[in-house]
Short mmCIF file of C-alpha atoms in Angstrom, two decimals:
data_model
loop_
_atom_site.label_atom_id
_atom_site.label_comp_id
_atom_site.label_asym_id
_atom_site.label_seq_id
_atom_site.Cartn_x
_atom_site.Cartn_y
_atom_site.Cartn_z
CA MET A 462 123.71 135.34 105.63
CA ARG A 463 125.14 132.75 107.69
CA GLY A 464 125.91 135.29 110.53
CA ALA A 465 122.19 136.40 110.56
CA ARG A 466 121.16 132.64 110.74
CA LEU A 467 123.58 132.24 113.74
CA MET A 468 122.12 135.25 115.41
CA GLU A 469 118.52 134.01 115.04
CA LEU A 470 119.58 130.52 116.48
CA LYS A 471 121.21 132.29 119.23
CA ALA A 472 118.20 134.50 120.12
CA LEU A 473 115.90 131.18 119.85
CA LEU A 474 118.30 129.51 122.40
CA ASN A 475 118.36 132.34 124.84
CA THR A 476 114.50 132.69 124.74
CA ASP A 477 112.92 131.63 128.02
CA MET A 478 110.63 128.73 128.03
CA THR A 479 107.55 130.90 129.02
CA THR A 480 107.90 133.12 125.93
CA LEU A 481 108.55 130.19 123.79
CA GLY A 482 105.70 128.34 125.13
CA ARG A 483 103.32 131.29 124.19
CA THR A 484 104.85 131.79 120.91
CA LEU A 485 104.18 128.01 120.03
CA LYS A 486 100.69 128.19 121.57
CA ARG A 487 99.85 131.20 119.35
CA GLY A 488 101.17 129.33 116.30
CA LEU A 489 99.29 126.29 117.23
CA ASP A 490 96.01 128.28 117.68
CA TRP A 491 96.48 129.92 114.34
CA TRP A 492 97.04 126.52 112.75
CA VAL A 493 93.99 124.88 114.45
CA GLY A 494 91.98 127.86 113.21
CA GLU A 495 93.09 127.76 109.59
CA LEU A 496 92.53 123.96 109.51
CA SER A 497 89.00 124.33 111.16
CA ALA A 498 88.18 126.80 108.41
CA LEU A 499 88.74 124.18 105.95
CA VAL A 500 86.20 121.58 107.60
CA PRO A 501 82.63 122.03 105.78
CA ALA A 502 80.22 123.91 107.70
CA GLY A 503 77.78 120.89 108.26
CA TRP A 504 80.42 118.63 109.66
CA ARG A 505 81.89 121.51 111.86
CA GLY A 506 78.44 122.00 113.21
CA ARG A 507 77.95 118.43 114.06
CA LEU A 508 81.56 118.05 115.60
CA LEU A 509 81.08 121.07 117.73
CA ARG A 510 77.74 120.21 118.99
CA PRO A 511 78.05 119.06 122.53
CA ARG A 512 75.86 116.20 123.88
CA LEU A 513 75.11 117.62 127.29
CA PHE A 514 74.50 121.24 128.41
CA VAL A 515 74.40 122.70 131.82
CA ALA A 516 72.90 126.06 133.14
CA ILE A 517 73.01 127.48 136.58
CA GLU A 518 69.43 127.91 137.75
CA GLY A 519 68.74 128.95 141.40
CA GLY A 520 72.31 128.55 142.40
CA ALA A 521 72.60 124.99 141.26
CA PRO A 522 73.72 123.16 138.07
CA VAL A 523 70.99 121.95 135.88
CA PHE A 524 71.52 119.50 132.93
CA TYR A 525 69.84 119.42 129.72
CA ARG A 526 70.06 117.28 126.50
CA SER A 527 69.12 118.40 122.96
CA VAL A 528 66.65 115.91 121.55
CA ALA A 529 65.15 116.86 118.08
CA GLY A 530 65.73 120.42 118.45
CA THR A 531 64.20 120.67 121.85
CA TRP A 532 65.97 120.98 125.29
CA ARG A 533 65.10 118.13 127.82
CA PRO A 534 66.31 118.08 131.51
CA VAL A 535 68.57 115.25 132.48
CA GLY A 536 68.22 113.84 135.89
CA GLN A 537 71.43 111.76 136.31
CA PRO A 538 73.93 112.95 133.54
CA GLY A 539 76.66 110.49 134.84
CA ARG A 540 80.36 110.99 133.83
CA ALA A 541 79.33 113.22 130.90
CA ALA A 542 78.45 115.95 133.30
CA ALA A 543 82.27 116.68 133.72
CA ARG A 544 82.39 117.73 130.27
CA ALA A 545 79.05 119.45 129.50
CA ALA A 546 78.83 122.75 127.77
CA LEU A 547 77.82 125.71 129.65
CA VAL A 548 74.63 127.66 128.62
CA VAL A 549 74.89 131.34 129.85
CA PRO A 550 71.68 133.33 130.32
CA PRO A 551 70.78 135.58 127.51
CA GLU A 552 70.54 138.67 129.51
CA ALA A 553 74.33 138.38 130.21
CA VAL A 554 75.31 138.52 126.46
CA LEU A 555 75.42 141.36 124.15
CA VAL A 556 74.75 140.35 120.48
CA GLY A 557 75.02 142.52 117.35
CA ASP A 558 75.28 142.18 113.64
CA PHE A 559 77.92 143.91 111.61
CA ASP A 560 79.17 143.95 107.98
CA TYR A 561 82.94 143.01 108.43
CA PRO A 562 85.92 141.80 106.39
CA VAL A 563 86.62 138.21 107.31
CA PRO A 564 90.07 137.11 106.01
CA SER A 565 90.36 133.96 107.99
CA PRO A 566 88.80 132.72 111.42
CA THR A 567 92.21 133.65 113.20
CA GLU A 568 92.57 137.01 111.83
CA LEU A 569 88.91 137.71 112.37
CA ARG A 570 89.53 137.21 116.19
CA ARG A 571 92.43 139.27 116.19
CA MET A 572 90.67 142.05 114.23
CA LEU A 573 87.66 142.02 116.46
CA ALA A 574 89.85 142.14 119.53
CA LEU A 575 91.43 145.40 118.21
CA ASP A 576 87.99 146.83 117.22
CA LEU A 577 86.08 145.56 120.40
CA ASP A 578 86.01 148.93 122.24
CA ARG A 579 84.60 150.50 119.02
CA LEU A 580 81.96 147.96 118.23
CA THR A 581 80.75 147.40 121.77
CA PRO A 582 80.80 149.13 124.99
CA PHE A 583 83.42 146.81 126.45
CA SER A 584 87.20 146.63 125.98
CA VAL A 585 89.05 143.43 125.28
CA GLU A 586 90.31 143.21 128.81
CA GLU A 587 86.91 143.36 130.60
CA ALA A 588 84.96 141.09 128.09
CA VAL A 589 85.16 137.80 126.31
CA PHE A 590 83.53 137.56 122.71
CA ASP A 591 83.05 135.33 119.76
CA ALA A 592 81.52 135.71 116.34
CA GLU A 593 79.59 133.73 113.84
CA THR A 594 80.08 134.49 110.05
CA GLY A 595 77.65 134.61 107.36
CA PRO A 596 77.84 133.35 103.85
CA GLU A 597 80.79 134.48 101.67
CA PRO A 598 80.19 137.49 99.59
CA VAL A 599 79.85 137.30 95.66
CA ALA A 600 82.70 139.71 95.27
CA LYS A 601 86.00 138.67 96.31
CA GLY A 602 87.41 140.70 99.25
CA GLY A 603 83.97 142.01 100.00
CA LEU A 604 82.34 142.30 103.51
CA ARG A 605 80.46 139.49 105.31
CA ARG A 606 77.74 139.77 107.82
CA ILE A 607 78.89 138.55 111.22
CA SER A 608 77.07 138.10 114.62
CA LEU A 609 79.24 139.42 117.47
CA ALA A 610 78.53 138.13 120.98
CA VAL A 611 80.08 139.82 124.07
CA MET A 612 80.04 138.70 127.68
CA ARG A 613 81.81 140.32 130.79
CA ARG A 614 84.80 138.27 131.47
CA GLU A 615 84.21 138.28 135.11
CA ASP A 616 80.77 136.78 134.95
CA LEU A 617 81.95 133.88 132.75
CA ALA A 618 85.01 133.24 135.01
CA ARG A 619 82.65 133.23 138.09
CA ASP A 620 80.35 130.65 136.49
CA LEU A 621 83.26 128.43 135.28
CA ALA A 622 84.68 128.65 138.88
CA PHE A 623 81.49 127.68 140.48
CA LEU A 624 81.08 124.61 138.23
CA ALA A 625 84.68 123.71 138.54
CA GLY A 626 83.97 123.51 142.39
CA LYS A 627 81.39 120.88 141.74
CA GLY A 628 83.69 118.87 139.41
CA ILE A 629 82.34 120.24 136.21
CA HIS A 630 84.78 121.50 133.36
CA PRO A 631 82.71 122.80 130.42
CA VAL A 632 84.11 122.28 127.08
CA ALA A 633 82.35 125.45 125.78
CA ALA A 634 80.20 128.40 126.96
CA GLY A 635 77.60 130.14 124.85
CA LEU A 636 73.94 130.69 124.13
CA MET A 637 71.12 128.38 123.62
CA GLY A 638 70.48 128.13 119.99
CA GLY A 639 67.14 127.62 118.30
CA ASP A 640 68.18 124.39 116.79
CA GLY A 641 69.07 122.71 119.94
CA GLY A 642 72.67 123.57 119.69
CA LEU A 643 75.04 125.95 121.36
CA ARG A 644 75.91 129.42 119.71
CA PHE A 645 79.08 131.00 120.18
CA ASP A 646 81.91 129.81 122.40
CA PHE A 647 83.21 132.51 124.96
CA THR A 648 85.75 129.95 126.46
CA ARG A 649 88.09 130.89 123.52
CA GLY A 650 88.73 134.30 125.00
CA LEU A 651 89.80 133.02 128.45
CA ASP A 652 93.25 131.96 129.41
CA SER A 653 92.34 128.40 130.24
CA GLY A 654 95.89 127.60 131.94
CA GLY A 655 96.83 125.04 129.50
CA ARG A 656 93.37 123.72 128.67
CA SER A 657 92.75 122.86 125.26
CA ARG A 658 90.66 125.44 123.29
CA GLY A 659 88.45 125.36 120.12
CA GLY A 660 85.97 122.55 121.06
CA ARG A 661 86.35 119.06 120.02
CA VAL A 662 87.64 120.05 116.57
CA GLY A 663 90.35 121.77 118.25
CA MET A 664 90.84 118.90 120.54
CA ALA A 665 90.83 116.30 117.64
CA LEU A 666 93.19 118.61 115.65
CA ARG A 667 95.71 118.91 118.64
CA VAL A 668 95.73 115.19 119.02
CA GLY A 669 95.75 114.36 115.27
CA LEU A 670 98.34 116.99 114.19
CA PRO A 671 101.25 115.34 116.21
CA VAL A 672 100.04 111.91 114.78
CA LEU A 673 100.06 113.35 111.27
CA LEU A 674 103.61 115.00 111.80
CA LEU A 675 105.03 111.72 113.12
CA ALA A 676 103.33 109.97 110.15
CA ASN A 677 104.74 112.58 107.76
CA LEU A 678 108.25 112.12 109.22
CA GLY A 679 107.90 108.21 108.99
CA LEU A 680 106.74 108.33 105.36
CA LEU A 681 109.82 110.82 104.62
CA VAL A 682 112.12 108.30 106.14
CA LEU A 683 110.61 105.25 104.38
CA ARG A 684 110.62 107.38 101.07
CA ASP A 685 114.46 108.34 101.71
CA ASP A 686 115.20 104.66 102.57
CA PHE A 687 113.42 103.47 99.31
CA ALA A 688 115.32 106.40 97.28
CA LEU A 689 118.67 105.20 98.99
CA ALA A 690 118.18 101.64 98.20
CA THR A 691 117.17 102.46 94.62
CA LEU A 692 120.20 104.67 94.30
CA ARG A 693 122.23 101.60 95.82
CA GLU A 694 120.92 99.32 93.29
CA ALA A 695 121.65 101.72 90.50
CA VAL A 696 125.19 102.19 91.59
CA ASP A 697 125.66 98.45 92.04
CA GLY A 698 124.28 98.06 88.51
CA GLN A 699 126.63 100.88 87.22
CA ARG A 700 129.66 99.29 88.99
CA LEU A 701 129.11 95.86 87.29
CA GLN A 702 128.89 97.70 83.91
CA VAL A 703 132.16 99.75 84.85
CA GLN A 704 133.86 96.55 85.95
CA ARG A 705 133.10 94.92 82.56
CA ILE A 706 134.08 97.93 80.57
CA GLU A 707 137.55 98.09 82.52
CA GLN A 708 138.14 94.31 81.89
CA LEU A 709 137.24 94.92 77.97
CA ARG A 710 139.68 97.79 78.22
CA ARG A 711 142.53 95.65 79.77
CA GLN A 712 141.85 93.05 77.05
CA VAL A 713 142.09 95.68 74.37
CA ASP A 714 145.32 97.01 75.82
CA ARG A 715 146.82 93.49 76.11
CA GLU A 716 145.88 92.82 72.49
CA GLU A 717 147.40 96.04 71.21
CA ALA A 718 150.59 95.59 73.15
CA ARG A 719 150.83 92.00 71.76
CA ARG A 720 150.21 93.25 68.33
CA ARG A 721 152.85 95.99 68.60
CA ASP A 722 155.30 93.38 69.95
CA PHE A 723 154.56 91.04 67.06
CA LEU A 724 155.05 94.02 64.69
CA ALA A 725 158.36 94.96 66.06
CA LEU A 726 159.43 91.41 66.08
CA ALA A 727 158.46 90.83 62.49
CA GLN A 728 160.21 94.01 61.42
CA ARG A 729 163.40 92.93 63.33
CA GLN A 730 163.39 89.45 61.92
CA ALA A 731 162.42 90.32 58.21
CA PRO A 732 165.69 89.48 56.27
CA LEU A 733 164.86 91.69 53.26
CA PRO A 734 165.30 95.13 55.03
CA VAL A 735 168.67 93.84 56.27
CA LEU A 736 169.80 92.57 52.87
CA ASP A 737 168.80 95.67 51.18
CA ALA A 738 170.78 97.85 53.62
CA ILE A 739 173.81 95.66 53.39
CA THR A 740 173.56 95.75 49.61
CA ARG A 741 173.37 99.51 49.58
CA ALA A 742 176.24 99.72 51.92
CA LEU A 743 178.67 97.65 50.14
CA PRO A 744 180.48 98.69 46.88
CA ASP A 745 179.67 97.32 43.52
CA ASP A 746 182.99 95.27 43.54
CA THR A 747 182.14 93.54 46.75
CA TYR A 748 180.11 90.51 46.80
CA ALA A 749 178.81 87.97 49.70
CA THR A 750 179.34 84.31 49.57
CA ARG A 751 177.61 83.83 53.03
CA PHE A 752 174.63 85.68 54.48
CA ASP A 753 172.98 84.27 57.69
CA TRP A 754 170.23 86.23 59.50
CA ASP A 755 168.18 84.93 62.48
CA GLY A 756 166.52 88.09 63.43
CA LYS A 757 169.12 89.03 66.06
CA ALA A 758 172.61 88.31 64.70
CA LEU A 759 174.18 88.44 61.30
CA VAL A 760 177.02 86.29 59.83
CA LEU A 761 178.37 87.98 56.63
CA VAL A 762 181.34 86.51 54.48
CA GLY A 763 182.57 87.49 51.09
CA LYS A 764 185.22 88.87 48.83
CA ALA A 765 186.28 92.70 48.55
CA PRO A 766 189.27 94.60 47.09
CA ALA A 767 189.49 96.07 50.68
CA PRO A 768 188.30 93.58 53.28
CA GLY A 769 189.33 95.67 56.21
CA ALA A 770 186.64 98.52 55.39
CA VAL A 771 183.40 96.22 55.10
CA PRO A 772 183.00 96.20 58.95
CA ALA A 773 182.93 99.94 59.11
CA LEU A 774 180.33 100.10 56.09
CA VAL A 775 177.98 97.43 57.72
CA GLU A 776 178.19 99.55 61.04
CA ALA A 777 177.45 102.74 59.12
CA THR A 778 173.78 101.20 58.17
CA GLY A 779 172.62 101.83 61.80
CA LEU A 780 170.94 98.42 62.22
CA PHE A 781 173.56 96.93 64.31
CA GLU A 782 175.29 98.04 67.70
CA THR A 783 178.16 95.63 67.45
CA VAL A 784 180.25 94.63 64.44
CA ARG A 785 183.03 92.08 64.93
CA PRO A 786 185.33 91.31 62.15
CA GLU A 787 186.86 87.96 61.52
CA ASN A 788 189.74 86.63 59.65
CA GLU A 789 188.85 84.91 56.27
CA GLY A 790 192.02 84.81 54.35
CA GLN A 791 191.69 86.77 51.17
CA GLY A 792 188.16 87.87 51.72
CA PHE A 793 186.20 89.52 54.64
CA GLY A 794 184.08 87.89 57.40
CA LEU A 795 182.07 89.67 60.26
CA THR A 796 179.41 89.11 62.88
CA ALA A 797 176.96 91.62 63.87
CA THR A 798 174.31 92.03 66.74
CA ALA A 799 171.22 93.82 65.81
CA LYS A 800 170.05 96.84 67.97
CA VAL A 801 167.25 96.40 70.19
CA ARG A 802 164.49 98.94 69.43
CA PRO A 803 162.13 100.31 72.10
#
């Protein structure tokens, strides 16, 4: 899987800029077409309707403006003349109605380009076309009524070149509509050399999409920053709790160690266990006249039939590590040091 991704990245990096530009342009055109289809028909009609129209009459450009559904000549159009919509003569356009599947605006143009030589007398290389779609069918996936308009490519290119020589660059080219608007747009089938296509909606989308992308990136960055700050606050809060838990654990460990030491010390210093062990170790005919125990050392003095055997008996208890006998005349005497327990 990783090798396949590396091959795709390598192929993308090795692609020349012209091919890459065409690919990006097709993708952008498809995106604009899909987004344009989401715009309500009423809004799309108002946005696509130019304010000024130009027609070539008698070898000269003549400007018109649509007012209340009627076309009125304009004497001095001013700066708006440079972006007027071209009105082509009806005799230069072939219009036909068909029942046709309409998946989406972009797919519709692609399908019509493949079927153009079957539906019209022209091929896609020698003609430009545009289509208007009727209402959606009741049954999902059914056919829709479309109006297909076809114009010779060379005729449209000649008219556009004529107007460009006079400083006029039409934003669209189509037929005069009965409602005072423009039907169809043949400039979509021309290679405009980098000029924006799709009318005002396309231009607005091409300007707005990068802004939306940047805004989305900014929102993503802000969201990540906010999430990171929230996570940092949560980590800081958890760190404070962990510090408190560790401090409490250290206190518990210290208290447990202190109690262990206290119990061990109490066990070492208790005289009763030592006295009981000495009593069990000495014979019945042996008795002590002195018993001193401070928790660490033992001083034992007494009488016994065999005084020299007493130190060995005391050492055999296992409570003392050193037993030193002392001369006490007729009796016995000794000192012993308690064992240090771990």
